[in-house]
XYZ file of C-alpha atoms in Angstrom:
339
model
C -6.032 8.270 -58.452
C -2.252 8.231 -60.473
C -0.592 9.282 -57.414
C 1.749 6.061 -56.587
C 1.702 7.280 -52.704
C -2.091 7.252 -52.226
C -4.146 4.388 -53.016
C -7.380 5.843 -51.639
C -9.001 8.594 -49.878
C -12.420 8.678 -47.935
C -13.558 11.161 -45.472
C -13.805 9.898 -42.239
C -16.898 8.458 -40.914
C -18.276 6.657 -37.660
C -16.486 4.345 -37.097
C -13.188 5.377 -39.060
C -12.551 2.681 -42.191
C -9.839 0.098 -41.202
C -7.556 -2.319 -42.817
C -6.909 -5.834 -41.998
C -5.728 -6.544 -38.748
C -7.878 -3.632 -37.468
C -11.262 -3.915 -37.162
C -12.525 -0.640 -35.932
C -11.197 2.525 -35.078
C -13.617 5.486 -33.083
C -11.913 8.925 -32.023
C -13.816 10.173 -28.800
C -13.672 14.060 -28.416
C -16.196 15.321 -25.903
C -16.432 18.135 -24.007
C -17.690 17.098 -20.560
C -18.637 20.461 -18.035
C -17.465 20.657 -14.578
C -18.675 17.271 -12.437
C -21.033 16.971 -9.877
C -20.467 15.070 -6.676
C -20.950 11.865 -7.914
C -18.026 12.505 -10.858
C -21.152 12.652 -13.617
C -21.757 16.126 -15.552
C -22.596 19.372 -13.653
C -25.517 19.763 -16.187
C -28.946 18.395 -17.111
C -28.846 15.638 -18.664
C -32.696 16.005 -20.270
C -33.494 15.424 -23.989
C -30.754 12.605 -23.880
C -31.381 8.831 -24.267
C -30.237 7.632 -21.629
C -28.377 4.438 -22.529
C -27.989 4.980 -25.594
C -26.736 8.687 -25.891
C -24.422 9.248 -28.895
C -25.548 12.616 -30.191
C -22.996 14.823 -29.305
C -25.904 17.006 -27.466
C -23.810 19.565 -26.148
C -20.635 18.790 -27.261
C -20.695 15.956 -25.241
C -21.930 12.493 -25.126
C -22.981 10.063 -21.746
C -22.602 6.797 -24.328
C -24.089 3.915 -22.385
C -23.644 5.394 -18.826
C -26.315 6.565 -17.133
C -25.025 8.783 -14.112
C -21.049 9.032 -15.500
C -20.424 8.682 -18.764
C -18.445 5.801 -20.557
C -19.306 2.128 -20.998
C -20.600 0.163 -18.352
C -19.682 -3.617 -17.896
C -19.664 -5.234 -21.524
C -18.158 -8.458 -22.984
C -15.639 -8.852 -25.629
C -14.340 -12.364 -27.185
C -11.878 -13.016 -30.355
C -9.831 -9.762 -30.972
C -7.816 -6.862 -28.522
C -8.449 -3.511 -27.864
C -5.909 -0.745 -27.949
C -7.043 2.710 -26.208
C -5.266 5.677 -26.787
C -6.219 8.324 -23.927
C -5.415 12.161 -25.247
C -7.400 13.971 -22.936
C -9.228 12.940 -19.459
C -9.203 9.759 -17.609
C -10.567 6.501 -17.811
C -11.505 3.710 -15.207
C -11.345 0.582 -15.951
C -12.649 -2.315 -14.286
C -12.912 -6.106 -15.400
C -13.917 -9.735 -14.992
C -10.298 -10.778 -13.971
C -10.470 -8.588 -10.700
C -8.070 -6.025 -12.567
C -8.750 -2.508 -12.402
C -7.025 0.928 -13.332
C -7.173 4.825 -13.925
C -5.163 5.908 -16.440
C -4.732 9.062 -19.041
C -3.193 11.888 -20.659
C -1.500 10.228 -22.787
C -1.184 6.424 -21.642
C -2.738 3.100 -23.313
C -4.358 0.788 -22.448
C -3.635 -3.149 -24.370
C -6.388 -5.636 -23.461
C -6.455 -8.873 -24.978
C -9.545 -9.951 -24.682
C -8.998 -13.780 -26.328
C -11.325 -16.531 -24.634
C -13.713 -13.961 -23.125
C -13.787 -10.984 -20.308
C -16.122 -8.531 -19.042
C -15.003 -4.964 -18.885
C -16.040 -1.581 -17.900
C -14.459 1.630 -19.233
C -16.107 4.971 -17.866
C -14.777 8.420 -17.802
C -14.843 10.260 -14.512
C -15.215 14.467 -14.295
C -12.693 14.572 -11.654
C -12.798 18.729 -11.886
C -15.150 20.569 -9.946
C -14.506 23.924 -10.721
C -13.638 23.814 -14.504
C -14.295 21.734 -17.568
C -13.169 18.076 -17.961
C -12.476 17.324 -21.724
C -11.930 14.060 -22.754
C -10.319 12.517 -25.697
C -9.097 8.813 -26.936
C -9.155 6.231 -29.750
C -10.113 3.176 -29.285
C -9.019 0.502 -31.569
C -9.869 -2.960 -32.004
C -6.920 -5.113 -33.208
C -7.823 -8.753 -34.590
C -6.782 -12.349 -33.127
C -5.391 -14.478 -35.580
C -7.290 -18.128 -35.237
C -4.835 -19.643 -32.708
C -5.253 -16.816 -30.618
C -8.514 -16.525 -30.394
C -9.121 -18.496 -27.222
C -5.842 -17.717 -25.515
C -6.635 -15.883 -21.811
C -7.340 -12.339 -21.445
C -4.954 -10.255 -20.285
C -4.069 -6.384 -20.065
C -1.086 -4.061 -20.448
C -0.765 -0.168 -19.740
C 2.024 1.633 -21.500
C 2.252 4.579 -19.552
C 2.768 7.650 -21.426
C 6.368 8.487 -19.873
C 7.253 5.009 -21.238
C 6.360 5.327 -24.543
C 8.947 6.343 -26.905
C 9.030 8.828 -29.251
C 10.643 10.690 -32.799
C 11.462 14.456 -33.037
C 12.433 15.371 -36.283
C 13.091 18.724 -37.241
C 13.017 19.809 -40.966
C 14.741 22.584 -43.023
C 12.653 25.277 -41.536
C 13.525 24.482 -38.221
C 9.948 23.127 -37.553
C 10.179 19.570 -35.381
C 7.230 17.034 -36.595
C 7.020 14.501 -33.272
C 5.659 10.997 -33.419
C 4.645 8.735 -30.318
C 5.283 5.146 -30.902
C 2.756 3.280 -29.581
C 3.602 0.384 -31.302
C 5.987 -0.564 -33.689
C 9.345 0.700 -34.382
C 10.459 4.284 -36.176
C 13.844 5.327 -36.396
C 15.866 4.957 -33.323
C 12.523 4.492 -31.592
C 11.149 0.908 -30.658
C 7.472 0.537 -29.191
C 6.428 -0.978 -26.124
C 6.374 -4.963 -25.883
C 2.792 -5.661 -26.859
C 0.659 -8.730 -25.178
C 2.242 -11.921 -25.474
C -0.578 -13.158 -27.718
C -1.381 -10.345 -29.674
C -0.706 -10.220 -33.578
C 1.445 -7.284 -32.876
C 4.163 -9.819 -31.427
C 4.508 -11.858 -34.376
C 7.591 -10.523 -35.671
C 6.373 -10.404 -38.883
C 3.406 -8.132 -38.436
C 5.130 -5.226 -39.194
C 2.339 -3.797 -36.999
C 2.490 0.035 -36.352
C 0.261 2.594 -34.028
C 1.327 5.803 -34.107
C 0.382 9.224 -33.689
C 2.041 12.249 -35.784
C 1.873 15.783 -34.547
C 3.029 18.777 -37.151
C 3.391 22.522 -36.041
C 2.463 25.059 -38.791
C 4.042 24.574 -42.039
C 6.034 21.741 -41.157
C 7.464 18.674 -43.354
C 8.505 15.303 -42.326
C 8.747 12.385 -44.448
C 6.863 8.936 -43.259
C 9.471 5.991 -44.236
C 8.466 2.868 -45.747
C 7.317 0.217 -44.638
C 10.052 -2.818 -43.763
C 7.675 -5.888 -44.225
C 6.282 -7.515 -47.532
C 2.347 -6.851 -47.505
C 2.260 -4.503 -45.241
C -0.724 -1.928 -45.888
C -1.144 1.394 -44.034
C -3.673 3.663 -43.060
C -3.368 7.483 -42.028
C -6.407 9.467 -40.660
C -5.888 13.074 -40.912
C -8.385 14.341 -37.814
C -7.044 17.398 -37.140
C -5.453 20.446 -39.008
C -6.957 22.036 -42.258
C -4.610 21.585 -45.012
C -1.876 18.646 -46.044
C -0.336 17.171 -48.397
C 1.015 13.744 -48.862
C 3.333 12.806 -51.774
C 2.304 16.164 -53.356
C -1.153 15.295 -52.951
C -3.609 17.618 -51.175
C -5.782 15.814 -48.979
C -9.385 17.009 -47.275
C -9.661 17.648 -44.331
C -11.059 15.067 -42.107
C -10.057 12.286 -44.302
C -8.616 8.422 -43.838
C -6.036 8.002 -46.502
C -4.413 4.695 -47.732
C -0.935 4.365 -49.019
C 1.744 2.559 -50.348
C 3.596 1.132 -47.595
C 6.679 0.121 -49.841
C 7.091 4.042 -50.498
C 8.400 7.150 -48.562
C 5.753 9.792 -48.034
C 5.845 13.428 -47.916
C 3.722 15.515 -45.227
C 3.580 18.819 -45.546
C 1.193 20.481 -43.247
C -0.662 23.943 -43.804
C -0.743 26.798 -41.571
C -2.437 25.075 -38.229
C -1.051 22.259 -36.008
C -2.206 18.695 -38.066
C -2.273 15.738 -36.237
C -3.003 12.103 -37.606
C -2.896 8.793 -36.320
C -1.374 5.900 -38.474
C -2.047 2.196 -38.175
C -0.125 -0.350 -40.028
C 0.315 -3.853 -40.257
C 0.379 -7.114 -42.214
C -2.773 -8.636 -42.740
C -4.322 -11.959 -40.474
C -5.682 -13.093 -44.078
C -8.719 -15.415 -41.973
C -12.203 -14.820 -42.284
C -13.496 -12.481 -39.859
C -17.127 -13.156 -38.087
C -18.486 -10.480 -36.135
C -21.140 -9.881 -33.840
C -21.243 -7.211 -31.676
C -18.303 -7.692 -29.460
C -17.383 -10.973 -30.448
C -14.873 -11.477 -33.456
C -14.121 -15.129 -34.662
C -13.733 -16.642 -37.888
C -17.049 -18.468 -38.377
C -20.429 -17.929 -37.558
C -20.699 -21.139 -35.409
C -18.012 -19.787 -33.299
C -19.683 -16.459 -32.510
C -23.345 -18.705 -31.721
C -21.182 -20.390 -29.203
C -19.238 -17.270 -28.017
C -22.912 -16.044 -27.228
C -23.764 -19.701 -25.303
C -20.592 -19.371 -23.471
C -21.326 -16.100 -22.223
C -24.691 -16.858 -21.190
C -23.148 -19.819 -19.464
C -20.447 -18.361 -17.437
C -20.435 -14.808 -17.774
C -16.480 -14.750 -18.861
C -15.958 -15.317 -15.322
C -18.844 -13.039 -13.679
C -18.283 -9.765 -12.844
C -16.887 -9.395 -9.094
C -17.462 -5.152 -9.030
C -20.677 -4.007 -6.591
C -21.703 -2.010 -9.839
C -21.648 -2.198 -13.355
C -20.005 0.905 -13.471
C -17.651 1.393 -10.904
C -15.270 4.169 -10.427
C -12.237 5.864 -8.197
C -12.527 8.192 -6.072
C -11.903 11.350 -7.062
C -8.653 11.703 -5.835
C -7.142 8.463 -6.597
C -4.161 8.953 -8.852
C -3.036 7.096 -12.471
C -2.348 3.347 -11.240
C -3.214 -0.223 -12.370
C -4.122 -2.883 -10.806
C -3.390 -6.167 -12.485
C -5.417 -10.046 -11.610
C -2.206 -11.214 -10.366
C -2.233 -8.418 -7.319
C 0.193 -6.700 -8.745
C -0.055 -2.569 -8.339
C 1.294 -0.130 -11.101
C 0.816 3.336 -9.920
C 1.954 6.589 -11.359
């Protein structure tokens, strides 16, 4: 590679490749039918394993749940998660007594730190048409310090988060949600008190960057020293970067310290970028704990056994809304977000 822009190009795979402070990054596209009465599919679910279903069977995908799909009660220690709903909705329900239904656009920003239990499942709400659903979820590391601080969760709600509009010579306008991070005149949510995205040298970016048809728009640098970026180019069938073509499908990394050149082909493109300065610690991982040694993740696993993260105060591992129930949060301090 001679290009100065790109530093390296691989096609995306499952999980997508990350860069220090990320950890992992999935993109969740299924098409779900209509839902039955219980807010599961409208559809047989034989020939799936049950549990464990990741095969896409369908076009869709019931991931650990076992009558709606999603991800029944789990436990996480060490790191955050960022989830990026596109498409659908999403319950959430957790250890702390917090709960929430969110989507179409909103995040979700759970520090996880010391340890909680959470469930995240994806209701068909519709009865009488299809209910696609589609997020990223992200997992953002802890540096050491914060590793044991308490859990705790944000929602950006997607009429809160700001965005760029920038239209080129052709009249074509190139729009870019700031999830995190700041962009032109456009400054990202406050992140979680103890997240590495509040150290104000992070230089820590999310965002998302939809093109129309033949569009250009040029990605600034980077402001912060050491600084490395990631895009992932997931949907569209042609771009360039720097004068680069670039597969379709593909997770590219550049030079943060440069400008860089989109130019899209003839289809909407869409890619998500993540950003950031790196932790620099060791990283430990086991399942879903992330520490920095190995001893730390054997006693992550004692802990858990031990207390649970609190025990989980839900009637089901899997708990959901009712079908009616609106966007809203519900936060373990009583406090009520709705939307």
């Amino acid at each position: 590679m001679t290009n100065p822009t790109i530093l390296n190009i691989q096609p995306l795979g499952f999980p997508w490749q990350t860069l220090d402070p990320f950890l992992f990054c999935v993109h969740h596209l299924d098409a779900y039918p209509p839902g039955n009465a219980t807010m599961g599919p409208a559809a047989s679910l034989a020939g799936r394993d049950m549990g464990q279903d990741f095969a896409g069977k369908d076009g869709w995908r019931m991931y650990h749940g076992q009558t709606i799909p999603g991800f029944p009660s789990h436990p996480h220690r060490g790191f955050e998660t960022v989830t990026i709903t596109r498409q659908g909705l999403i319950d959430h329900s957790d250890s702390l007594g917090a709960t929430a239904r969110f989507g179409g656009g909103d995040v979700q920003w759970l520090t996880a730190g010391k340890g909680i239990v959470h469930c995240e499942m994806f209701p068909l709400v519709h009865t009488d048409k299809p209910n696609p659903a589609e997020l990223f979820q992200i997992w953002l590391n802890l540096p050491a310090k914060s590793k044991m601080v308490d859990a705790h969760f944000t929602m950006f709600w997607r009429e809160d988060i700001a965005h760029v509009k920038a239209v080129d010579a052709n009249s074509k306008t190139t729009e870019v949600a700031c999830i995190a991070g700041n962009l032109a005149h456009a400054k990202g949510l406050p992140p979680p008190p103890d997240s590495w995205a509040s150290n104000s040298d992070s230089d820590l970016a999310i965002w998302t960057i939809k093109m129309p048809p033949g569009a250009r728009w040029t990605l600034p640098a980077a402001t912060g020293m050491g600084t490395r970026r990631m895009l992932y180019f997931f949907k569209g069938s042609a771009l360039s970067i720097a004068g680069h073509a670039v597969p379709p499908s593909s997770s590219v990394e550049v030079n943060a310290g440069v400008d860089a050149e989109l130019v899209c082909g003839d289809d909407v493109t869409e890619l998500l970028v993540l950003q950031g300065r790196p932790i620099g610690e060791p990283v430990a991982q086991y399942g879903p704990f992330v520490m920095n040694t190995q001893a730390e993740i054997q006693q992550a696993f004692a802990d858990y056994r031990r207390t649970e993260f609190g025990g989980w105060p839900w009637p089901a591992s899997d708990p959901v809304h009712p079908r009616e129930q609106g966007r809203f949060a519900k936060h373990a301090d009583g406090c009520i977000e709705e939307r």
